[in-house]
XYZ file of N, CA, C and O in Angstrom:
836
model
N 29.504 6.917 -9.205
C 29.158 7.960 -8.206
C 28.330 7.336 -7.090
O 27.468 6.521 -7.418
N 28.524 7.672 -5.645
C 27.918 6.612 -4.723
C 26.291 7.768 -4.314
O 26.024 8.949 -4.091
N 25.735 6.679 -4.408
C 24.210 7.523 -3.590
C 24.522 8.429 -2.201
O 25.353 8.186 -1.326
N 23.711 9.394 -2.281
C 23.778 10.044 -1.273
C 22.336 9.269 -0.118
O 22.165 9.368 1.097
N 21.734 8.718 -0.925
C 20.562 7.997 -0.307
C 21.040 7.332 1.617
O 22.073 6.891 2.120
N 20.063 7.520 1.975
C 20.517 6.951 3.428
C 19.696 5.450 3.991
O 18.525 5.127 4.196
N 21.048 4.779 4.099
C 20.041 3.162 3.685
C 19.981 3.200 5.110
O 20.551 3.923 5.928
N 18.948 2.012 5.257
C 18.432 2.010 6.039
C 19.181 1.141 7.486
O 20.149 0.405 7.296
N 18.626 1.332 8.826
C 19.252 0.804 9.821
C 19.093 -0.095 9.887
O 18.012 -0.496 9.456
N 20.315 -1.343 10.638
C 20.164 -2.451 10.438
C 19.556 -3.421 11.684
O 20.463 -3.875 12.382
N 18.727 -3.667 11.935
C 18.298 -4.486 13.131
C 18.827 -5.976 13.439
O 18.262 -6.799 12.718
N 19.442 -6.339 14.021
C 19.912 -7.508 13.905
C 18.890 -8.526 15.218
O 18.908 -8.235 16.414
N 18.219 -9.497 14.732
C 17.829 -10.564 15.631
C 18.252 -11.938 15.648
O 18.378 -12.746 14.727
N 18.455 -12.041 16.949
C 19.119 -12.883 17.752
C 18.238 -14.370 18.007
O 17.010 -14.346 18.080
N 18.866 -15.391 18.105
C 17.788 -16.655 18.510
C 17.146 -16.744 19.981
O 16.271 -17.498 20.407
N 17.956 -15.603 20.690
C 17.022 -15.323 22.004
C 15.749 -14.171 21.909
O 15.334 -13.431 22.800
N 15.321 -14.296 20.582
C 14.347 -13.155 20.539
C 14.905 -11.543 20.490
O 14.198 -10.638 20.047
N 15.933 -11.380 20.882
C 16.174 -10.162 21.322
C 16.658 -9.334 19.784
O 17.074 -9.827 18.736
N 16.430 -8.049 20.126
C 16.839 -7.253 18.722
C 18.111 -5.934 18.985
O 18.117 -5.102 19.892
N 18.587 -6.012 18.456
C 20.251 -5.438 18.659
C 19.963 -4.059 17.005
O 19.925 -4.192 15.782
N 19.833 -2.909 17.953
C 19.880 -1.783 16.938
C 21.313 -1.437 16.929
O 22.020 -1.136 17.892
N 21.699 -1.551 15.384
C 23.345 -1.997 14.962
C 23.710 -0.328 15.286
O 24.809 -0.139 15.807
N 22.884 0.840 15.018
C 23.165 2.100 14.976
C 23.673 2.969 16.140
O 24.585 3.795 16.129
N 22.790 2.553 17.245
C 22.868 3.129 18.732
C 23.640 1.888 19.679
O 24.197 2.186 20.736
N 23.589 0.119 19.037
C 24.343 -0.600 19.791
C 23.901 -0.541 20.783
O 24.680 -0.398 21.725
N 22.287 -0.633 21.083
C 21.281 -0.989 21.756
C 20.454 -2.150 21.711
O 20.429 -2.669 20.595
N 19.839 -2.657 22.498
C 19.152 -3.421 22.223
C 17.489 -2.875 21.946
O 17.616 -1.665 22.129
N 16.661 -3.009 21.755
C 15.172 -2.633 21.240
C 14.085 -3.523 21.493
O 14.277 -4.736 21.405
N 12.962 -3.060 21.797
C 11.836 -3.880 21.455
C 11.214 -4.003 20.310
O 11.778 -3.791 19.237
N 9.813 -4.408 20.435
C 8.897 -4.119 18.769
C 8.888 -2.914 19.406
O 9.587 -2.093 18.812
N 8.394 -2.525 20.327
C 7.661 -1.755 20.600
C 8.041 0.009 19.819
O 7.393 0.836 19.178
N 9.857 -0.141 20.499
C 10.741 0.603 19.376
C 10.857 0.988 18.268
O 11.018 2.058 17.681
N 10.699 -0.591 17.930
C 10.574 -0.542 16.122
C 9.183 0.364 15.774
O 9.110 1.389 15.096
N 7.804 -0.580 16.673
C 7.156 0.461 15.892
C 6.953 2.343 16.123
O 6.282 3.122 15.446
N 7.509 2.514 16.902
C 7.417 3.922 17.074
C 8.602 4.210 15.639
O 8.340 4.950 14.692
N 9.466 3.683 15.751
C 10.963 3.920 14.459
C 9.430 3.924 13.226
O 8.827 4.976 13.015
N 9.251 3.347 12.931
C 8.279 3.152 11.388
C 7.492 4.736 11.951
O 7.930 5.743 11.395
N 6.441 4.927 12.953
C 5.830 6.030 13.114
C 6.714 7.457 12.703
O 6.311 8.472 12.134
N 7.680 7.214 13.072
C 8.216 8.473 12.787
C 9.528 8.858 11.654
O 10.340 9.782 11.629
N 9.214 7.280 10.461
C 9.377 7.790 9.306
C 10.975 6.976 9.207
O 11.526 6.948 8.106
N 11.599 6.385 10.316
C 12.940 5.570 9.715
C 12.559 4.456 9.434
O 11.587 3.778 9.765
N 13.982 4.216 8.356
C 14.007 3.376 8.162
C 14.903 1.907 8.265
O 15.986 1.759 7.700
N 14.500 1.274 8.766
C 15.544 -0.127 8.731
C 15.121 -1.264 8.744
O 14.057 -1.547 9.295
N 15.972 -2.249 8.060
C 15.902 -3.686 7.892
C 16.203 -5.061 9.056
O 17.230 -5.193 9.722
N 15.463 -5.631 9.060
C 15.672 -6.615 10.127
C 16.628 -7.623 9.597
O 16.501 -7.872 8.398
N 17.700 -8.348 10.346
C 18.237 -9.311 9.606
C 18.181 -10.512 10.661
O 18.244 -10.048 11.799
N 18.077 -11.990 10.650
C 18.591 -13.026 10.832
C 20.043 -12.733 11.971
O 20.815 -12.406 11.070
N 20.684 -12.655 12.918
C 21.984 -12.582 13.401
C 23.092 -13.651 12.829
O 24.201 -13.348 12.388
N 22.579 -14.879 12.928
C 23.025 -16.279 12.332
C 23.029 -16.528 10.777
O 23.994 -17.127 10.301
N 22.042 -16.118 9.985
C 21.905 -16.664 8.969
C 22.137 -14.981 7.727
O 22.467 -14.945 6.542
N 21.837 -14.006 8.555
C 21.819 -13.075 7.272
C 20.730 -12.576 6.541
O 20.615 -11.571 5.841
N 19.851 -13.599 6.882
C 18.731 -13.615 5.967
C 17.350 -12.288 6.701
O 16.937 -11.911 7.798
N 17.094 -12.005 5.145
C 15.850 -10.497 5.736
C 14.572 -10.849 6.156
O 13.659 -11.070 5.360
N 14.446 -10.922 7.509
C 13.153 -10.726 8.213
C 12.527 -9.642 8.528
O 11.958 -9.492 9.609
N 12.574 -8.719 7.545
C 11.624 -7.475 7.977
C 10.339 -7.373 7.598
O 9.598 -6.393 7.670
N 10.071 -8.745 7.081
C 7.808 -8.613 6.397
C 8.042 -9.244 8.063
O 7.902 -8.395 8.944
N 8.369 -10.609 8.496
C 7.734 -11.226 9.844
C 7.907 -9.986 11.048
O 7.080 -9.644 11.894
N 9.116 -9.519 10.830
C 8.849 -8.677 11.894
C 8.197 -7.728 12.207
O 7.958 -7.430 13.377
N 7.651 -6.854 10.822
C 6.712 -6.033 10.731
C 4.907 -6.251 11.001
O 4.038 -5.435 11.307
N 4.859 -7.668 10.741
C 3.953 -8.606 10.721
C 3.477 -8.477 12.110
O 2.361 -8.087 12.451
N 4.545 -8.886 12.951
C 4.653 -9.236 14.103
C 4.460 -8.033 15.225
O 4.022 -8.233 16.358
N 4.869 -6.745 14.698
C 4.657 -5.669 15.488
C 2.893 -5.123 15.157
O 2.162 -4.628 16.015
N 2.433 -5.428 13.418
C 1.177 -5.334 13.683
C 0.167 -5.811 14.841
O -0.661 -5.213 15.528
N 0.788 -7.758 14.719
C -0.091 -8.781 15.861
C -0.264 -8.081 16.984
O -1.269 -8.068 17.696
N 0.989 -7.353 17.165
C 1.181 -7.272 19.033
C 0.238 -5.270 19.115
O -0.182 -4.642 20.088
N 0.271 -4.895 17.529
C -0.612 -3.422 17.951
C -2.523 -4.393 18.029
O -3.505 -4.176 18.738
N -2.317 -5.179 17.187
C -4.081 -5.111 17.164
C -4.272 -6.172 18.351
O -5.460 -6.494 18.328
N -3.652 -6.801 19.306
C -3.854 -7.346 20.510
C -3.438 -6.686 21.880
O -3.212 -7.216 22.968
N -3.405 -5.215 21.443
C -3.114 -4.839 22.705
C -4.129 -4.303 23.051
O -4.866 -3.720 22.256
N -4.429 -4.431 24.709
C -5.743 -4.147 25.439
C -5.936 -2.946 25.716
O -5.215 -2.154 26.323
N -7.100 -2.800 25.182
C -7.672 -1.308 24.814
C -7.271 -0.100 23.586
O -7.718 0.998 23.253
N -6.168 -1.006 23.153
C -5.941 -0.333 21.984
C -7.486 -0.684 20.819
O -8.242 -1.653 20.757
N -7.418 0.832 19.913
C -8.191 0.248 18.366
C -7.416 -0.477 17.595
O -6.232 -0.338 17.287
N -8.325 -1.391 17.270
C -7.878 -1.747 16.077
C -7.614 -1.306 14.860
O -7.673 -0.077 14.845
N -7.351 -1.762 13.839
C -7.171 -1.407 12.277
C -7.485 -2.189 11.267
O -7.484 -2.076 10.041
N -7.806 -3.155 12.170
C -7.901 -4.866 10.749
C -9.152 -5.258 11.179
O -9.204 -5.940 12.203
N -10.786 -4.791 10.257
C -11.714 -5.534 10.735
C -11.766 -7.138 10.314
O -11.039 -7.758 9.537
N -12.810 -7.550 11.054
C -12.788 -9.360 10.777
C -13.144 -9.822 9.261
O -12.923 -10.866 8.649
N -13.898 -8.396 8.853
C -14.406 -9.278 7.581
C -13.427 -9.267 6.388
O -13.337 -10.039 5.433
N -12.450 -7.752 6.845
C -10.974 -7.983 6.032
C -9.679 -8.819 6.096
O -8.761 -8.875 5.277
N -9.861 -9.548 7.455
C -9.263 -10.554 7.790
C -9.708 -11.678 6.647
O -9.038 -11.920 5.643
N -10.964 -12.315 6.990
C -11.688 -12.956 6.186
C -11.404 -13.398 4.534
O -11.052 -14.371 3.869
N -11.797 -12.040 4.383
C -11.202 -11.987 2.857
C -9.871 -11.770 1.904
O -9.744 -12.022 0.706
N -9.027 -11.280 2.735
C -7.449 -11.643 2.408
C -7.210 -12.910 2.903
O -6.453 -13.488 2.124
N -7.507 -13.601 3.838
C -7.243 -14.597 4.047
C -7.677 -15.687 2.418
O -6.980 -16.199 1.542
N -9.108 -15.631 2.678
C -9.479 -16.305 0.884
C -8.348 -15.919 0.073
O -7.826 -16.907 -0.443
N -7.650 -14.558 -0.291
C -7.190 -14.479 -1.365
C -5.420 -15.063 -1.534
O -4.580 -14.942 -2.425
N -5.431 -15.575 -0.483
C -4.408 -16.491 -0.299
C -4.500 -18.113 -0.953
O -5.021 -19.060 -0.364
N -3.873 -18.163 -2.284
C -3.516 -19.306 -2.826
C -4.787 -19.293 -4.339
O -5.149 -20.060 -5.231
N -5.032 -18.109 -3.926
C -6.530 -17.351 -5.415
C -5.250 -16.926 -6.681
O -4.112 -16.505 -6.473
N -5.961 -17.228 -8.060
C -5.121 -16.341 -8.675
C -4.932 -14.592 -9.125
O -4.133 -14.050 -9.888
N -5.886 -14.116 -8.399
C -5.385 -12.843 -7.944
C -4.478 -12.743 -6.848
O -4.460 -11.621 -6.342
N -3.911 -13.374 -6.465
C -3.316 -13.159 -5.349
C -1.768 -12.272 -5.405
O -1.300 -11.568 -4.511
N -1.269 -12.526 -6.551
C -0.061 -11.442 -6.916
C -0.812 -10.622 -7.189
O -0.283 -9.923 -6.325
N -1.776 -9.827 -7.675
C -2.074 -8.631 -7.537
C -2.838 -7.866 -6.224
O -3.500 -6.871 -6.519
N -2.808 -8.111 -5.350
C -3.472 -8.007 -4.063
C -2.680 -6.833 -3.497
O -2.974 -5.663 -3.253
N -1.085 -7.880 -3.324
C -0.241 -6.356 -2.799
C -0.168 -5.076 -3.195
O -0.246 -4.106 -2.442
N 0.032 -5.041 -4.777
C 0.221 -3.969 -5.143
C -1.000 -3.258 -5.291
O -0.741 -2.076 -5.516
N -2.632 -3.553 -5.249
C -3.316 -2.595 -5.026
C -3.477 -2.375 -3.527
O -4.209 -1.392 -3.413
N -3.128 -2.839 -2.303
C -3.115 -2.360 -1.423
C -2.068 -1.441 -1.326
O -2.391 -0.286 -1.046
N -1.133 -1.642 -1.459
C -0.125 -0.401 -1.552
C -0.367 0.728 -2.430
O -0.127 1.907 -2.170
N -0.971 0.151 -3.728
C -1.633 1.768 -4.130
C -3.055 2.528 -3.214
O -3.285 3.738 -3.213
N -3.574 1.865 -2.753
C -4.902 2.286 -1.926
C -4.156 2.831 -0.745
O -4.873 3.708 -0.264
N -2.778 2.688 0.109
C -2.868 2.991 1.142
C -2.059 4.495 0.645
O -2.344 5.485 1.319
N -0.801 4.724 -0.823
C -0.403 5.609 -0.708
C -1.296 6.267 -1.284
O -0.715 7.257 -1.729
N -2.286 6.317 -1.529
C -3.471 7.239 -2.316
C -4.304 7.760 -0.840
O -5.001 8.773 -0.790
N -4.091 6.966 0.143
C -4.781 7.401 1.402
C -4.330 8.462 1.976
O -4.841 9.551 2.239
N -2.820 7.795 2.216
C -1.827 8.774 2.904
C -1.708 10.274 1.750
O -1.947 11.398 2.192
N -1.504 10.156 0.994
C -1.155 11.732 -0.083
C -2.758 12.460 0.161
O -2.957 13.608 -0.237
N -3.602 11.842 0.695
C -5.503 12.820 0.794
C -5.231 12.689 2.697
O -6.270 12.774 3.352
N -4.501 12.581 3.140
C -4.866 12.323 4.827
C -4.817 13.553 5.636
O -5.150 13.719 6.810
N -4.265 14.499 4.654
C -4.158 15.467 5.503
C -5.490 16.552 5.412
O -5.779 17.265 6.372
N -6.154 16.571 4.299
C -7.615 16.638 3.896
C -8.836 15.714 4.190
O -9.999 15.946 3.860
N -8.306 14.476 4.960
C -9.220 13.587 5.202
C -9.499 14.077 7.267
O -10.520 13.917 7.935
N -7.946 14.749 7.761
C -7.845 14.761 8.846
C -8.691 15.942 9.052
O -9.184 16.003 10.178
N -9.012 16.993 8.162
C -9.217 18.362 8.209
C -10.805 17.991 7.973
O -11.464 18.471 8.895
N -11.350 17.517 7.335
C -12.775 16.875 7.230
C -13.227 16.143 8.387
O -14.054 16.817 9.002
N -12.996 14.979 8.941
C -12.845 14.103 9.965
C -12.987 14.805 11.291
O -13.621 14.262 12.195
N -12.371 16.105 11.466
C -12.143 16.849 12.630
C -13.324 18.045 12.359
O -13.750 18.504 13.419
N -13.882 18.586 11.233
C -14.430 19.447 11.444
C -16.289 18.828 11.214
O -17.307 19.451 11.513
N -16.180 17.445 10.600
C -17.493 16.830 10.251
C -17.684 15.925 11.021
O -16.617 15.441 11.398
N -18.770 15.341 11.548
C -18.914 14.509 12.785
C -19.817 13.473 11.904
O -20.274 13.615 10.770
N -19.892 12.645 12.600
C -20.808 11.108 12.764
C -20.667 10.800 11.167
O -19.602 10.938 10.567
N -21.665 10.442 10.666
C -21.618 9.300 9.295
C -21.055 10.266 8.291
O -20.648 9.681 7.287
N -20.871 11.925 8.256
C -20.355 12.701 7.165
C -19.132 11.807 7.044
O -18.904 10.889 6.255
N -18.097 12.531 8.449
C -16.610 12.089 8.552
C -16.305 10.552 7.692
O -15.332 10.237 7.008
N -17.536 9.781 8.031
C -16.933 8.377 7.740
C -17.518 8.072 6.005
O -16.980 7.247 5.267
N -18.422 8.727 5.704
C -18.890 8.958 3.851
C -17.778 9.410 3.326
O -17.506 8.857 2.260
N -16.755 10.504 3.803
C -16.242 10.766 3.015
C -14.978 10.113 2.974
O -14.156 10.508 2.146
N -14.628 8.952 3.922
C -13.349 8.206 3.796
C -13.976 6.540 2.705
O -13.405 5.864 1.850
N -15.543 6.456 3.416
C -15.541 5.550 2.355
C -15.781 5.857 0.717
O -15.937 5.060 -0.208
N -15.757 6.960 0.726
C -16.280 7.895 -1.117
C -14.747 8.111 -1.268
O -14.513 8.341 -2.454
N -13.625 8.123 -0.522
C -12.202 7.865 -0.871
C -11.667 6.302 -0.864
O -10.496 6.068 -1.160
N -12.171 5.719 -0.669
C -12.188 3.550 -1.045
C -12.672 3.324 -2.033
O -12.165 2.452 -2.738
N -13.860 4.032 -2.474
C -14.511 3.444 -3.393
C -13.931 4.421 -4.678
O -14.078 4.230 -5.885
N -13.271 5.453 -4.029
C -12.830 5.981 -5.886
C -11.485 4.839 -5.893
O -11.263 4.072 -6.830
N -10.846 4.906 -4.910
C -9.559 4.044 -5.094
C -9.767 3.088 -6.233
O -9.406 3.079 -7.410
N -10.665 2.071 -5.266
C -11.326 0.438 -5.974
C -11.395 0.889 -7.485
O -10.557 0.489 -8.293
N -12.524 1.821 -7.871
C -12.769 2.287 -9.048
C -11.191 2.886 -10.117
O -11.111 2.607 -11.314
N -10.364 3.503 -9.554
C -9.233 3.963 -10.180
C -8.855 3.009 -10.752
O -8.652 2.901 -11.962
N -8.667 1.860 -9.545
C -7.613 0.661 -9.800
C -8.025 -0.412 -11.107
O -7.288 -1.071 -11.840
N -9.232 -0.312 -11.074
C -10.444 -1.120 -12.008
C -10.239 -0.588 -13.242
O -9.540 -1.328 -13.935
N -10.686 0.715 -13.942
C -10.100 1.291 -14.733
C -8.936 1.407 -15.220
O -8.708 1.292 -16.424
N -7.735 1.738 -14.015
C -6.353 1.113 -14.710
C -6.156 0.291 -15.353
O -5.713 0.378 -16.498
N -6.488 -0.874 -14.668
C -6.155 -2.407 -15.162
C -6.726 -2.623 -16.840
O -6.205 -3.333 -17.700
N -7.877 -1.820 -16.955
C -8.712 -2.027 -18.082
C -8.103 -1.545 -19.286
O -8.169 -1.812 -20.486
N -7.371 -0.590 -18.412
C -6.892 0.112 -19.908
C -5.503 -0.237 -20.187
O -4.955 0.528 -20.981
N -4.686 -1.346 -19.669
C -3.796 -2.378 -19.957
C -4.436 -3.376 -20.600
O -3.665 -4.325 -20.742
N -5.576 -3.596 -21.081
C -6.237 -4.643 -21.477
C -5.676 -5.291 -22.750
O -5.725 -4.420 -23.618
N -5.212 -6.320 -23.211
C -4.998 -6.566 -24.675
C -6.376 -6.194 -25.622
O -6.222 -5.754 -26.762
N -7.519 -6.378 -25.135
C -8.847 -6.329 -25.891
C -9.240 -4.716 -25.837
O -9.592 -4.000 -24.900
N -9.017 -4.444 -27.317
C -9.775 -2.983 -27.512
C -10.966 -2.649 -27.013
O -11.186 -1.500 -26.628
N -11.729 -3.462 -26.968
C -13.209 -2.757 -26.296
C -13.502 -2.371 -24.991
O -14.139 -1.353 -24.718
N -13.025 -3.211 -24.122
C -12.189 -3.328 -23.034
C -11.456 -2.182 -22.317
O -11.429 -1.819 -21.141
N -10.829 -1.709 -23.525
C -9.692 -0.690 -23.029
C -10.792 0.622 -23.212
O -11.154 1.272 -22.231
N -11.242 0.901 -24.517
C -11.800 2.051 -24.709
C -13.245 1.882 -23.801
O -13.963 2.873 -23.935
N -13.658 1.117 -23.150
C -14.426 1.323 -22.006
C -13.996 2.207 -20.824
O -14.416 3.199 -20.228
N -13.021 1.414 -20.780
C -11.813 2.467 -19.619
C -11.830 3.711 -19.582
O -12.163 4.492 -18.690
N -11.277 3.928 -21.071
C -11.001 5.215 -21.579
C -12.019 6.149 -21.061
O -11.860 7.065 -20.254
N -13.117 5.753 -21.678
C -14.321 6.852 -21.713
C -14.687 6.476 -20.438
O -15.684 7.146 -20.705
N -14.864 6.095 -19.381
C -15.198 6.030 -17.903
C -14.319 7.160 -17.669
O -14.596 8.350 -17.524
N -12.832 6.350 -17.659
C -12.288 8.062 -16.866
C -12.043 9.290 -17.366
O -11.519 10.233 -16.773
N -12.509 9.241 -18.671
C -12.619 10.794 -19.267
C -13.591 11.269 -18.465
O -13.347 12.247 -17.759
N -15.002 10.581 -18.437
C -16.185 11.490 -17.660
C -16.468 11.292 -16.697
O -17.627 11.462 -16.318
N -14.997 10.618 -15.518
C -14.888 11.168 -13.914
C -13.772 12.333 -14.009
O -13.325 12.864 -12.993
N -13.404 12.648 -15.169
C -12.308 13.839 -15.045
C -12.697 14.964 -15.749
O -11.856 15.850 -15.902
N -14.045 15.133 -16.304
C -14.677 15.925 -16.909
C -14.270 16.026 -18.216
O -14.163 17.169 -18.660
N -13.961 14.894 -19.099
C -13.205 14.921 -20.441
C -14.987 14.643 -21.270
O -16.060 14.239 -20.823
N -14.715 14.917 -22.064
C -15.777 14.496 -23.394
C -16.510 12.826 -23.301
O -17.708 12.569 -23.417
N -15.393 11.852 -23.061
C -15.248 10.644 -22.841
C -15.288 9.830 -24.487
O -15.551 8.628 -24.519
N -15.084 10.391 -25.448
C -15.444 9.855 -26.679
C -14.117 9.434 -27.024
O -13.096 9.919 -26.535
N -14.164 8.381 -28.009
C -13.241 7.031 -28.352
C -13.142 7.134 -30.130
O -14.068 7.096 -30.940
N -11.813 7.261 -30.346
C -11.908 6.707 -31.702
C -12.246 5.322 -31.937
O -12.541 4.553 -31.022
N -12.201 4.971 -33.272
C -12.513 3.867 -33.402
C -11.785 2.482 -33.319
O -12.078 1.307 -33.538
N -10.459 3.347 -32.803
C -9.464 2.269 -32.384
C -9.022 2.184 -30.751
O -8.112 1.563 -30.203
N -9.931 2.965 -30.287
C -9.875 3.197 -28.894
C -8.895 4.005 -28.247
O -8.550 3.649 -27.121
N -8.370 5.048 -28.755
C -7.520 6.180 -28.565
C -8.358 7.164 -27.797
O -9.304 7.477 -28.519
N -8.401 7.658 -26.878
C -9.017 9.145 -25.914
C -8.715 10.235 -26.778
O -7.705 10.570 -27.396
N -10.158 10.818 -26.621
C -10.256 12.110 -27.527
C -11.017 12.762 -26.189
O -12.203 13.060 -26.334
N -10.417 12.985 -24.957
C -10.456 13.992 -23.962
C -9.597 15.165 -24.326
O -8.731 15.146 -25.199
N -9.956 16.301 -23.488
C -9.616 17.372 -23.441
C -7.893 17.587 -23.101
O -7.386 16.466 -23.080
N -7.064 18.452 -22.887
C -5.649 18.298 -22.743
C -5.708 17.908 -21.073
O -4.731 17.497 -20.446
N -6.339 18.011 -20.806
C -6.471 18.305 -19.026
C -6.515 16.578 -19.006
O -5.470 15.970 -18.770
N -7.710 15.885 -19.253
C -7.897 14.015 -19.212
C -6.654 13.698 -19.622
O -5.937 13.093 -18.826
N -6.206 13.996 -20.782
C -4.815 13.295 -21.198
C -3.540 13.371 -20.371
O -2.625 12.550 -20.308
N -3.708 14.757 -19.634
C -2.263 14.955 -18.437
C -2.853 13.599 -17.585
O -2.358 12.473 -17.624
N -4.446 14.163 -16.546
C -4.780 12.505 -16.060
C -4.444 11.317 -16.413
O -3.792 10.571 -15.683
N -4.943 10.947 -17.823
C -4.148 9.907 -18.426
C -3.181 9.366 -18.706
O -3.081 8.140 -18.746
N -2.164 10.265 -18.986
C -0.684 9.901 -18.914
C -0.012 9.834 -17.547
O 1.130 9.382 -17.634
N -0.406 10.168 -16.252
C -0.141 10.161 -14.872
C -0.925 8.714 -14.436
O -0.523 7.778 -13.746
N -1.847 8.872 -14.934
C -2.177 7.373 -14.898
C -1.551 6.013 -15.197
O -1.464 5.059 -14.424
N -1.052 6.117 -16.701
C -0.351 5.095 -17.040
C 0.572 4.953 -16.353
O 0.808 3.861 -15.836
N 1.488 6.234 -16.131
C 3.008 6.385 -15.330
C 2.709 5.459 -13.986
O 3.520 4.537 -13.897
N 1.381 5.511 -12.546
C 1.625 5.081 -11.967
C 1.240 2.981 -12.290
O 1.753 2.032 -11.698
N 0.360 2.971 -13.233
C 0.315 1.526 -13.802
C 1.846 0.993 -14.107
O 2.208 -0.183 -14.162
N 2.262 1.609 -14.203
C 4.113 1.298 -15.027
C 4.187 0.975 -14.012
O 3.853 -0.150 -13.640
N 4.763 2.102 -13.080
C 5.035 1.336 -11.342
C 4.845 0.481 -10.821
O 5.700 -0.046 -10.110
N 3.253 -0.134 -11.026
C 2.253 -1.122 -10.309
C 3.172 -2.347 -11.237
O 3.796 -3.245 -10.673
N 3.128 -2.227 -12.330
C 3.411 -3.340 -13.469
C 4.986 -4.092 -13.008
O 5.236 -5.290 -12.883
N 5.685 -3.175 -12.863
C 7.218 -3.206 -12.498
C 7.182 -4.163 -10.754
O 7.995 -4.999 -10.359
N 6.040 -3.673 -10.095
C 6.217 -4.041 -8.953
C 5.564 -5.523 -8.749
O 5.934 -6.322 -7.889
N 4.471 -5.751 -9.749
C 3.434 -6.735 -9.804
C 5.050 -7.934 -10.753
O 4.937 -9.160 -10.749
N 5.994 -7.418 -11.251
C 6.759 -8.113 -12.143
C 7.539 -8.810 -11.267
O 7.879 -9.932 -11.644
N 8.035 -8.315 -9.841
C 9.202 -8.210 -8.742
C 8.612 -9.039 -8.232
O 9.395 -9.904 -7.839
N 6.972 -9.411 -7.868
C 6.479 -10.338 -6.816
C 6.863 -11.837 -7.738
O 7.302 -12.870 -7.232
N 6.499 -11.567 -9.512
C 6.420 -12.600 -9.760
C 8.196 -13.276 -10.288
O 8.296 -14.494 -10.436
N 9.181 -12.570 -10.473
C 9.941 -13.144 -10.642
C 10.662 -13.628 -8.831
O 11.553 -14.475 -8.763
N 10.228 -13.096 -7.830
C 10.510 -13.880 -6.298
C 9.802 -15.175 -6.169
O 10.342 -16.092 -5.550
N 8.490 -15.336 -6.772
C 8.364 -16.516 -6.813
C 9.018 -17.783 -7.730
O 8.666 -18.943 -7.519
């Protein structure tokens, strides 16, 4: 049975720089592209000559040209420059992506409550409450990981942390099983579900290498 899914458009680039939208049989800028990402399509960049998928450089590349444009804001401070940069050739470094991608879709699914706060709270409120949404992230992600742990103690640390940020009991058998309320355990099992994801995706970076 064929997907009804709608793949994505194909961008084709050329060795003169230039980018050929295969759909409209136009040619495009970044500039294009990035408005195309703003408003939710999707498509792949290809090589013209070779075939091959350039859509991280080109995406890359439409970032460079947003955070160097004059008078635009930025989005990338220096000291996060800084420190992804370190974590390049670190052995955390396969796990890097996939908690940024969980931190940014955990951003985006609260943004529309972050926009509604932001707009009605001014000066250091607005900005407490985006960094009290980083720091639960960081914290989620920390806890996840823990409770993948091979080491029981380890894990049932986990456990009982996020029982009593979810208002569970937080108490541990003695084999480190959650004895939260039914409510922690739905948390908990939504939890694992998105660790599966992370795991599956953290698996994809490492069998590309």
């Amino acid at each position: 049975m064929a997907s009804d899914e709608k793949q994505p458009t194909v961008i084709k680039k050329y060795a003169n720089r230039r980018l050929y939208h295969t759909g409209t049989s136009t040619y495009v800028t970044l500039e294009d592209l990035g408005r195309m990402v703003r408003e939710g399509e999707d498509f792949a960049v290809t090589d013209a000559k070779t075939g091959e998928d350039i859509t991280r450089s080109v995406l890359t590349q439409i970032i460079f040209e947003q955070e160097n444009k004059e008078g635009a804001q930025t989005m990338l401070p220096i000291a996060f420059l800084r420190q992804l940069i370190r974590l390049y050739g670190d052995s955390m470094q396969a796990v890097v992506p996939a908690y940024l991608e969980f931190s940014m879709e955990s951003f985006l699914r609260e943004q529309a409550k972050l926009r509604e706060q932001m707009t009605t709270a001014f000066g250091g409120k607005a900005f407490g409450t985006l960094e009290e949404q980083v720091r639960a992230n960081m914290s989620l992600f920390s806890d996840a990981m823990r409770m993948f742990s091979p080491f029981p103690g380890v894990r049932a640390e986990a456990v009982k942390r996020h029982a009593e940020a979810t208002g569970g009991t937080g108490e541990t058998s003695a084999e480190g099983a959650p004895q939260a309320g039914a409510g922690s355990a739905r948390e908990l099992d939504d939890l694992k579900a998105q660790m599966a994801e992370m795991q599956a995706k953290l698996r994809e970076i490492a069998d590309k290498r």
